[in-house]
Coordinates of C-alpha atoms and ligand atoms in Angstrom, one line a residue:
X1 CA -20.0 -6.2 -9.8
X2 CA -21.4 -3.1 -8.9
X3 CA -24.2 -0.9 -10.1
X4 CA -24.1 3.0 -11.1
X5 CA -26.4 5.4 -9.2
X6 CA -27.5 8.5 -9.6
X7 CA -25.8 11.5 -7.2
X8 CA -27.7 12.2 -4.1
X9 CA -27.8 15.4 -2.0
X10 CA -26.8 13.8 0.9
X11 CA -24.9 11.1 2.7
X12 CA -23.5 9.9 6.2
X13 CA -20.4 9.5 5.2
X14 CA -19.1 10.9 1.4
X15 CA -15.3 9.0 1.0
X16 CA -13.4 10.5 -1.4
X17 CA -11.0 8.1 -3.2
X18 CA -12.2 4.3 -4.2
X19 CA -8.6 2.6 -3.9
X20 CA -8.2 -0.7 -1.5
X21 CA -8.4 1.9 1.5
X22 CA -11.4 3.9 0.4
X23 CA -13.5 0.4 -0.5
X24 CA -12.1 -1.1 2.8
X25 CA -13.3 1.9 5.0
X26 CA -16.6 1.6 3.2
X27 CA -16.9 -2.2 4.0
X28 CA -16.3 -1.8 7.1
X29 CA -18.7 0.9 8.0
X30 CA -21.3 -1.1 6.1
X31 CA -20.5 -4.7 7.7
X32 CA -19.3 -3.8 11.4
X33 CA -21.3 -0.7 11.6
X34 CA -24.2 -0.6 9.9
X35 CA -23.4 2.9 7.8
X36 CA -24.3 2.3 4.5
X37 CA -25.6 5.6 3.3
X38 CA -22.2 6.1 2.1
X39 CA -20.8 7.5 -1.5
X40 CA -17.2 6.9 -3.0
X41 CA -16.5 9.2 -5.0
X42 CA -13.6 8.3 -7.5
X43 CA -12.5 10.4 -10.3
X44 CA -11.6 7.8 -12.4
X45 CA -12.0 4.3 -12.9
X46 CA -12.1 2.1 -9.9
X47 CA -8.6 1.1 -8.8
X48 CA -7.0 3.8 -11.1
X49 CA -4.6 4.7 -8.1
X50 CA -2.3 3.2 -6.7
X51 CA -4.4 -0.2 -5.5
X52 CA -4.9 -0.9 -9.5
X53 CA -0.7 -0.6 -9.9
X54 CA 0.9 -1.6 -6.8
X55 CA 3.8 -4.8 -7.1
X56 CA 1.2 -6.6 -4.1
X57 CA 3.5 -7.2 -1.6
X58 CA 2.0 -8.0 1.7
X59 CA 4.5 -8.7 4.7
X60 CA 4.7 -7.5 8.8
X61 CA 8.3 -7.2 9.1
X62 CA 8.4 -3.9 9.9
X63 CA 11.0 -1.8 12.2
X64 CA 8.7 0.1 14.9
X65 CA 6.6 -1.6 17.7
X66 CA 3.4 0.5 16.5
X67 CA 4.1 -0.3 13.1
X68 CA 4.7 -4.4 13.7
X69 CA 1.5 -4.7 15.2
X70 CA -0.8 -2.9 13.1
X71 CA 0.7 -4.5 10.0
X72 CA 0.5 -7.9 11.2
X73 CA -2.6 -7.5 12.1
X74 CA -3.6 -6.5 8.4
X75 CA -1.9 -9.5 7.2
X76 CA -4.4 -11.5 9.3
X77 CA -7.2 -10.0 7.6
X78 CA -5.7 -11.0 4.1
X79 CA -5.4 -14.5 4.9
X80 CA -9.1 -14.5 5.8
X81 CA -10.3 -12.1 2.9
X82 CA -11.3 -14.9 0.4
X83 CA -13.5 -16.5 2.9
X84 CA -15.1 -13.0 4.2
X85 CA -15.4 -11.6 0.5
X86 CA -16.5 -14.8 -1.1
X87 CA -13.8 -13.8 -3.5
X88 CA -11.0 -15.2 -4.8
X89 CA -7.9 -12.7 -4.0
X90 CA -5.3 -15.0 -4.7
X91 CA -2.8 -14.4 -1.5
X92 CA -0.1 -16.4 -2.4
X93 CA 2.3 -17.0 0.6
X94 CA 5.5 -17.5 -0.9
X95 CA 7.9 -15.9 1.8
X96 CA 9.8 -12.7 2.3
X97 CA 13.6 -12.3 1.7
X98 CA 15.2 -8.6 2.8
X99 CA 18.6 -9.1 1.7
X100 CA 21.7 -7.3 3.3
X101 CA 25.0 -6.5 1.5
X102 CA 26.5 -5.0 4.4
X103 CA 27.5 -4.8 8.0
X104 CA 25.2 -1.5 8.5
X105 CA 22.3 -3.4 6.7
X106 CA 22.6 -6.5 8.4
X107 CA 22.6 -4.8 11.9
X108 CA 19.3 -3.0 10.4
X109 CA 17.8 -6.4 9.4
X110 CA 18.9 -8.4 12.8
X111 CA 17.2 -5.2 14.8
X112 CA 13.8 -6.2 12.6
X113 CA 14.3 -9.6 12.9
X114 CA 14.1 -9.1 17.0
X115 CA 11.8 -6.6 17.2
X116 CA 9.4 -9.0 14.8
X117 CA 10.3 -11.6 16.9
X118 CA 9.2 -10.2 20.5
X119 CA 5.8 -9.4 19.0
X120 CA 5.0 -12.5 17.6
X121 CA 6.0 -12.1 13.9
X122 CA 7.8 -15.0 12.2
X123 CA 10.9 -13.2 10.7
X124 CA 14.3 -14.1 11.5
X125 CA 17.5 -13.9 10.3
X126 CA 19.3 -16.4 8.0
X127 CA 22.5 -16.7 5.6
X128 CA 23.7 -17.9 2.3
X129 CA 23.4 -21.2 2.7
X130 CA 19.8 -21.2 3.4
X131 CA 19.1 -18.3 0.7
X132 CA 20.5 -20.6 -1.8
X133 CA 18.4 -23.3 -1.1
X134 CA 15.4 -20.9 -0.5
X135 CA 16.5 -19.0 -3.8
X136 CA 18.7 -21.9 -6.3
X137 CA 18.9 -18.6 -8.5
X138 CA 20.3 -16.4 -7.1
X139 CA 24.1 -15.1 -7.5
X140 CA 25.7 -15.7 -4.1
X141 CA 29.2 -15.0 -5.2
X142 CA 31.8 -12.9 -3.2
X143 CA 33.0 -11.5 -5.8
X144 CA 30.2 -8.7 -6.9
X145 CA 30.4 -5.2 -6.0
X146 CA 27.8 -6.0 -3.3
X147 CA 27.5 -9.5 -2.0
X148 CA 25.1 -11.1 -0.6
X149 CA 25.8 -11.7 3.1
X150 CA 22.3 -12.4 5.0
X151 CA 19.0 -12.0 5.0
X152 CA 15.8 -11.3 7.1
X153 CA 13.3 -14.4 6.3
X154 CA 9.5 -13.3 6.9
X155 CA 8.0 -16.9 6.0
X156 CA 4.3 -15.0 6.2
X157 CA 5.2 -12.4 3.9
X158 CA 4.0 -12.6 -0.4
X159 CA 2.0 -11.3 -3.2
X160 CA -1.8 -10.8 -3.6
X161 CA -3.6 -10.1 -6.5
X162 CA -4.4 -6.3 -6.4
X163 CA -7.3 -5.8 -8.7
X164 CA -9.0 -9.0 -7.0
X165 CA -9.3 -6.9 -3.9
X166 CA -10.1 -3.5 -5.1
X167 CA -13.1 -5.7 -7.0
X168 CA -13.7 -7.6 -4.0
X169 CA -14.4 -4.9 -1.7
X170 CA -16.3 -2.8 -4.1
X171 CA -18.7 -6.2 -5.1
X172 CA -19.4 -6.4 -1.1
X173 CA -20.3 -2.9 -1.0
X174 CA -22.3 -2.8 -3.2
X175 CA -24.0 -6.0 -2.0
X176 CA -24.5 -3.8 0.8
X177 CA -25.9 -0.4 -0.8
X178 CA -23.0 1.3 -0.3
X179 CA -22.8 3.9 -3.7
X180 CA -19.7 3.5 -5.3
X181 CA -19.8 6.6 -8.4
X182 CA -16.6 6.4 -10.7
X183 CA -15.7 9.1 -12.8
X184 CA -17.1 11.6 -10.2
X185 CA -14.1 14.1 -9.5
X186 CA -13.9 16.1 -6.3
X187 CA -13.4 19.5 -6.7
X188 CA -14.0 21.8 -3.7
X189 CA -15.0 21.0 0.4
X190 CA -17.1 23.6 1.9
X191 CA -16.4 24.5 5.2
X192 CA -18.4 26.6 7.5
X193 CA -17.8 27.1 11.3
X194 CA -14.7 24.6 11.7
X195 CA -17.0 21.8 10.1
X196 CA -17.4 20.7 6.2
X197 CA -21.0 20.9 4.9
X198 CA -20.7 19.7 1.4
X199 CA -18.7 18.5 -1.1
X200 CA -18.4 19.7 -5.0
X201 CA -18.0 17.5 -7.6
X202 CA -18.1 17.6 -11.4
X203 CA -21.7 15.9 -11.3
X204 CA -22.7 18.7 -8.7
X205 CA -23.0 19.6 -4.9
X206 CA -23.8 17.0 -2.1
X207 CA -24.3 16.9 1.9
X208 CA -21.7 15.4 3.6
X209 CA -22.0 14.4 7.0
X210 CA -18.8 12.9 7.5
X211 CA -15.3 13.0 4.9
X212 CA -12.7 10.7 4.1
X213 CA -10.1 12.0 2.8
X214 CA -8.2 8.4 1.1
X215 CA -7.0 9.5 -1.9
X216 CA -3.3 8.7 -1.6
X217 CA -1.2 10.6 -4.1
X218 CA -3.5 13.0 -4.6
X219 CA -4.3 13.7 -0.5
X220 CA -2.9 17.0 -0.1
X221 CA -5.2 18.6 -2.9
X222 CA -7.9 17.1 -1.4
X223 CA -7.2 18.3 2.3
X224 CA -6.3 21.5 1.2
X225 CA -9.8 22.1 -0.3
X226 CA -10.8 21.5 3.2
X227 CA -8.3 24.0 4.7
X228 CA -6.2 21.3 6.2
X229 CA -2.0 21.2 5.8
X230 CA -0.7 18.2 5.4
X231 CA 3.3 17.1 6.0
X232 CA 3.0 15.0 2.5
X233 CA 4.8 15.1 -0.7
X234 CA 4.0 13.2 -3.9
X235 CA 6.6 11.2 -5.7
X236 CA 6.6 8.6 -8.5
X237 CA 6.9 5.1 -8.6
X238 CA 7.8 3.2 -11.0
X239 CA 7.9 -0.8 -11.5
X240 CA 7.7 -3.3 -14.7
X241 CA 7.1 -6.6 -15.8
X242 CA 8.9 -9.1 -17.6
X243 CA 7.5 -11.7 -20.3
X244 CA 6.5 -15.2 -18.5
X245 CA 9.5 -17.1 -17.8
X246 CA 9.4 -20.9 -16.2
X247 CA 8.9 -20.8 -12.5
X248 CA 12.2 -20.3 -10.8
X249 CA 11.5 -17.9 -8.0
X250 CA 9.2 -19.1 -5.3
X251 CA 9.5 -16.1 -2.6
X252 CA 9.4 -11.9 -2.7
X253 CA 13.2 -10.9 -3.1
X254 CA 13.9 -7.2 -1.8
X255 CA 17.4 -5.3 -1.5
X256 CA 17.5 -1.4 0.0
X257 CA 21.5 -1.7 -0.9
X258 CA 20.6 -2.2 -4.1
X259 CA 17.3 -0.1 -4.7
X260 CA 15.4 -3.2 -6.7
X261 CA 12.9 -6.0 -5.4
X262 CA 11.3 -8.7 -7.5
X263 CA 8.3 -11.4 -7.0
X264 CA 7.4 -14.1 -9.7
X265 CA 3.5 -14.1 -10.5
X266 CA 1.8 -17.4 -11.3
X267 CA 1.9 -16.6 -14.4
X268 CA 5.7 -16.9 -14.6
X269 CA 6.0 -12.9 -15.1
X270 CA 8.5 -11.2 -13.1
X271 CA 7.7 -7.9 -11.3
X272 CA 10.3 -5.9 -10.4
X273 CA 10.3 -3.0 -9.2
X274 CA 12.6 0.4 -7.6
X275 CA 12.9 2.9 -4.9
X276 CA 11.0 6.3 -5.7
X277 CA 11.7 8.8 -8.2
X278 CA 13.9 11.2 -6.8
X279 CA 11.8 14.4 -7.5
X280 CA 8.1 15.8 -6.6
X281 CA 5.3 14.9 -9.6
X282 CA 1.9 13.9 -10.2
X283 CA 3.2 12.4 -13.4
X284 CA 2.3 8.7 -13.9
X285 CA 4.5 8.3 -16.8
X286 CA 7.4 6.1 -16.6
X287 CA 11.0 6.3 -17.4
X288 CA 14.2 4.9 -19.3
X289 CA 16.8 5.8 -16.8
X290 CA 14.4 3.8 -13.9
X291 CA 13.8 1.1 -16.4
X292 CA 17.3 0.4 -17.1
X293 CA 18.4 0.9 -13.2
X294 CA 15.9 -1.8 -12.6
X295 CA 17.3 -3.8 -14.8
X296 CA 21.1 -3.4 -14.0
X297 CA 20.2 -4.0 -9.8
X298 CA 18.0 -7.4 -10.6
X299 CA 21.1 -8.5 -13.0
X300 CA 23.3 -8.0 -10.1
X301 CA 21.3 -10.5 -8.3
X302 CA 20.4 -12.9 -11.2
X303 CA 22.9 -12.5 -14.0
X304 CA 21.0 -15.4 -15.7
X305 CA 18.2 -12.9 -16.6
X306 CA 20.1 -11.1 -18.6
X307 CA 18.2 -12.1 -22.4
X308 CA 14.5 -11.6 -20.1
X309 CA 12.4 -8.6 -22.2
X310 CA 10.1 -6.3 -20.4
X311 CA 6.4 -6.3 -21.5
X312 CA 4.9 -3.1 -19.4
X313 CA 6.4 -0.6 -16.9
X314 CA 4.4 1.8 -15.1
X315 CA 4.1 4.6 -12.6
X316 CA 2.0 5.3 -9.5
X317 CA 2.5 8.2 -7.5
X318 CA 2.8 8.0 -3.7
X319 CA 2.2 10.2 -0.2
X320 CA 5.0 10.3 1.5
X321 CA 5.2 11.1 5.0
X322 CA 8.9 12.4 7.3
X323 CA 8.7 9.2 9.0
X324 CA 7.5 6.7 6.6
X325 CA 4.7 6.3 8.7
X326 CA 0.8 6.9 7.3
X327 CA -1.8 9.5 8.9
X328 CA -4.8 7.5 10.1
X329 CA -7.2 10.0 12.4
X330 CA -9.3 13.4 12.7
X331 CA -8.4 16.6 11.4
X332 CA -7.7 19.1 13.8
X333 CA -8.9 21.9 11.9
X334 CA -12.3 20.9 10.7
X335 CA -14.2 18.5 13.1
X336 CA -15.9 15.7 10.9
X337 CA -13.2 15.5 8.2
X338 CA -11.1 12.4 8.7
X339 CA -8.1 11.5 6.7
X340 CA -6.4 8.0 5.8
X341 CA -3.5 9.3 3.9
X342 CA 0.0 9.2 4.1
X343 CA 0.4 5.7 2.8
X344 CA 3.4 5.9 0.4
X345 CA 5.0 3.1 -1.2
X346 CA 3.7 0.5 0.8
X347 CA 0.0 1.0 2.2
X348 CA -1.8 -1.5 -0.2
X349 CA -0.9 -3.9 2.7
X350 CA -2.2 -2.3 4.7
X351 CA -5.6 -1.5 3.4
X352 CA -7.7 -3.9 5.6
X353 CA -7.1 -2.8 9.0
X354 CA -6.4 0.6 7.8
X355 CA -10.4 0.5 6.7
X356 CA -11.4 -1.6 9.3
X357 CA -10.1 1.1 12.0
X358 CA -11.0 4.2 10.2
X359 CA -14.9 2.9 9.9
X360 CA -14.4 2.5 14.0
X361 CA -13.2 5.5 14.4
X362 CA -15.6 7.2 12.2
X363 CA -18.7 5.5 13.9
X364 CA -17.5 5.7 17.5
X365 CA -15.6 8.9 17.4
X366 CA -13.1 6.8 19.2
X367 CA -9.3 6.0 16.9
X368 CA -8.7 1.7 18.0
X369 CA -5.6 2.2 20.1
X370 CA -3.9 0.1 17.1
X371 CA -3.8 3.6 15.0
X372 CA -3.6 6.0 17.8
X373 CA 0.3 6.3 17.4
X374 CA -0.4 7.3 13.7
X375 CA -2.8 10.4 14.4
X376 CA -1.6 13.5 12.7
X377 CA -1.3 15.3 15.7
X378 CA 1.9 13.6 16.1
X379 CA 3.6 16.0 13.5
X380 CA 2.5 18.9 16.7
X381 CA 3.7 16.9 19.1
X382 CA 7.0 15.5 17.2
X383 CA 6.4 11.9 18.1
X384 CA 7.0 10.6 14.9
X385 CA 7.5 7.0 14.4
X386 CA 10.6 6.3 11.9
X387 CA 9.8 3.4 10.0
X388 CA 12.0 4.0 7.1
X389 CA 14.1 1.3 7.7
X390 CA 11.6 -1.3 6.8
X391 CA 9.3 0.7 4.4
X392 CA 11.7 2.9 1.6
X393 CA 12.6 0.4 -0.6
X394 CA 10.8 -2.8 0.9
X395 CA 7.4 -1.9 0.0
Ligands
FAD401 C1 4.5 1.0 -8.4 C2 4.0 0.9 -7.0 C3 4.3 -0.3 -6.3 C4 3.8 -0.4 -5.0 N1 4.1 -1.6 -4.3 C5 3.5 -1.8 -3.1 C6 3.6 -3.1 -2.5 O1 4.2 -4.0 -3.1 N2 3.0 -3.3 -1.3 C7 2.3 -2.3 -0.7 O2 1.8 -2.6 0.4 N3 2.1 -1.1 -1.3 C8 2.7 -0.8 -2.5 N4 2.5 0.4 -3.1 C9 1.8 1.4 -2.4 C10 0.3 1.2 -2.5 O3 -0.1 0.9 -3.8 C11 -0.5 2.4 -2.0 O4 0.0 2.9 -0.8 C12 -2.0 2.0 -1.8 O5 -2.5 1.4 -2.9 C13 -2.8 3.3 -1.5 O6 -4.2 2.9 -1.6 P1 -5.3 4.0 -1.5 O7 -6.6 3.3 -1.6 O8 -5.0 4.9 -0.3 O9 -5.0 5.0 -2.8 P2 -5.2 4.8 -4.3 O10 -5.4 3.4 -4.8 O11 -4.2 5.7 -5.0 O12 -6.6 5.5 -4.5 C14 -6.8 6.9 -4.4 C15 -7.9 7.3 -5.4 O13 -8.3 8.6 -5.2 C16 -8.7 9.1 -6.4 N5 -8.8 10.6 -6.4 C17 -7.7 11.4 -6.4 N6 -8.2 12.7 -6.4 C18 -9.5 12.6 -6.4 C19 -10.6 13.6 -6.5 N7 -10.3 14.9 -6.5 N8 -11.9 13.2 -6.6 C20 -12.2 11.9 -6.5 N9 -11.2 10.9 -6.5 C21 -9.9 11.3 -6.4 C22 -7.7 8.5 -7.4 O14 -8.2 8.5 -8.7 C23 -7.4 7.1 -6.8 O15 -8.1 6.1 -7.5 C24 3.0 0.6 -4.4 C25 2.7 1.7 -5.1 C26 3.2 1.9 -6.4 C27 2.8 3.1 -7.2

């Protein structure tokens, strides 16, 4: 899949990180731009992040018109990925359900489902009739403590196989001489005259001439190495699976109200998954407490569960930005270091175009005017974006 190399002194372009946005900045820069004397430098084992434990839930319903656009237009890339990778990534478009409890969500949900609507995205609202015969399982009764009153329908919206496209990507760069080096930790940036020069690693020094910083969770310890603040805090994240159950559930099922969203693999496993952990940690050790409030919110919405066992749980950890919005652009401080951070809990969708943009900018000096709202400058400037309402709980 792809070879191991030995550590040059130099490269173009050193990114540091080898999740989905890493391998899909690399790809880029080899395929569109011709860069390929280009390192990845991951710690660990490929996909080890967050791209190796994500719950794969691709959609474009966002809130924001700069958000609405750029994910859609990720979500066009993943329906050609297969074909482009000569890969199999298993994008299964089962649909999209954001489910609202209440008058206050529902407004939320009809604003998306306009907004979606006046760019071009197929989302709209619809109610319980239609989300029982979208979703025979599901408890529809008025009489729970939140019931179910509509829902925002994103037909386009489903799961993906993660692993499939962290392996794609990092076959194709290969293929192209692109060095992926695993198990090659990052350690220090050295920065002379508002530029980096090299970059230290466990396996020694190299030449950079261009940095990526994509590492995610990790992204302020790697831009601080570089001298370079950034408005991100690292949380947990924690999601499980269920043994294989028959197939029952034929669409991605997501409620903010109730902090819980679940998708049924082919497999008949059920992933379900929660909001955040509600403090700062680097920890990707999961939890009882999360465990069991997964399990209370999904039996809320399927009662009949109520016998499933769990097989695995995990935890990833995730950048989070004020606005729920990522950092795509240049570093003020130091002029070739270039960061694709600040993706949170739901940037694995976003991986394509987020790669595909950052190789432009990188080779042109120029950001596509598709990430120019997400620059960091915008934390200077106080532009933010506010796309919380579509990305806290929805993935
Ligand atoms: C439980 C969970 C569920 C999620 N569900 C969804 C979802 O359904 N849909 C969605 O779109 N998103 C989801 N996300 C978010 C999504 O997974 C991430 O935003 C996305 O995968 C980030 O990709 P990345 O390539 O930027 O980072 P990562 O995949 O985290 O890669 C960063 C890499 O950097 C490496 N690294 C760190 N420090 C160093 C160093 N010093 N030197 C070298 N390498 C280093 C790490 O080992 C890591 O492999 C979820 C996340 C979690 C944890």
């Amino acid at each position: 899949m792809w070879r191991p190399h030995r550590l040059h002194s130099n490269y173009d372009v050193v990114i540091i990180g080898a999740g989905a946005h890493g391998l899909a900045a690399a790809y880029y820069l080899g395929k569109k731009h011709g860069i390929r004397n280009v390192a990845l430098l991951e710690k660990s084992y490929l996909g080890a992040g967050a791209s190796g434990r994500n719950t794969a839930i691709l959609r474009s319903n966002y809130r924001t018109p700069e958000g609405i656009p750029f994910y859609d237009a990720s979500l066009q890339l993943y329906r050609q990925m297969s074909q482009e990778l000569e890969w199999n990534v298993l994008f299964s478009r089962c649909g999209h359900l954001s489910l609202g409890h209440s008058d206050s969500s529902v407004t939320g949900l009809r604003v998306r489902a306009e907004n979606n609507q006046l760019l071009g995205v197929n989302s709209r609202m619809i109610y319980p009739e239609e989300i029982g015969r979208l979703v025979p399982g599901i408890n529809l009764s008025r009489d729970t403590r939140y019931p179910i009153l509509a829902a925002l329908y994103h037909p386009p919206g489903g799961i993906i196989r993660h692993d499939a496209v962290v392996w794609g990507y990092a076959r194709a760069c290969d293929r192209m001489g692109i060095e992926i080096h695993p198990f090659t930790e990052v350690t220090g940036i050295e920065v002379a005259n508002g530029k980096a020069t090299n970059v230290i690693t466990n396996r020694g020094r190299i030449g950079a001439g261009t940095i990526l910083n994509s590492t995610a969770g990790w992204a302020t310890t790697i831009s601080k190495m570089a001298g370079v603040p950034l408005p991100i805090v690292t949380h947990p994240l924690q999601a499980c699976v269920s043994e294989p159950l028959k197939p029952f559930l034929d669409c991605v099922i997501v409620s903010a109200t109730l902090h819980v969203y679940l998708s049924q693999t082919d497999k008949g496993e059920l992933v379900m998954g929660a909001e955040i952990d509600p403090y700062q940690s680097y920890s990707m050790k999961s939890t009882l407490p999360t465990l069991e409030q997964i399990a209370i919110y999904t039996l809320e919405l399927f009662p009949q569960l109520h016998g499933v066992r769990v097989l695995r749980q995990w935890a990833g950890i995730c950048d989070m930005t004020p606005d729920f919005a990522p950092i795509m652009g240049r570093a003020q401080e130091v002029s070739n270091f270039y960061m694709d951070v600040g993706w949170g809990t739901y940037g694995f969708k976003a991986s394509p175009i987020a790669g595909k943009c950052m190789a432009e900018l990188i080779a042109t000096g120029k950001p596509p005017s598709l990430i120019e709202p997400f620059t960091p400058a915008r934390f200077h400037t106080g532009q933010l974006l506010g796309e919380k309402g579509a990305a806290a709980v929805s993935h």
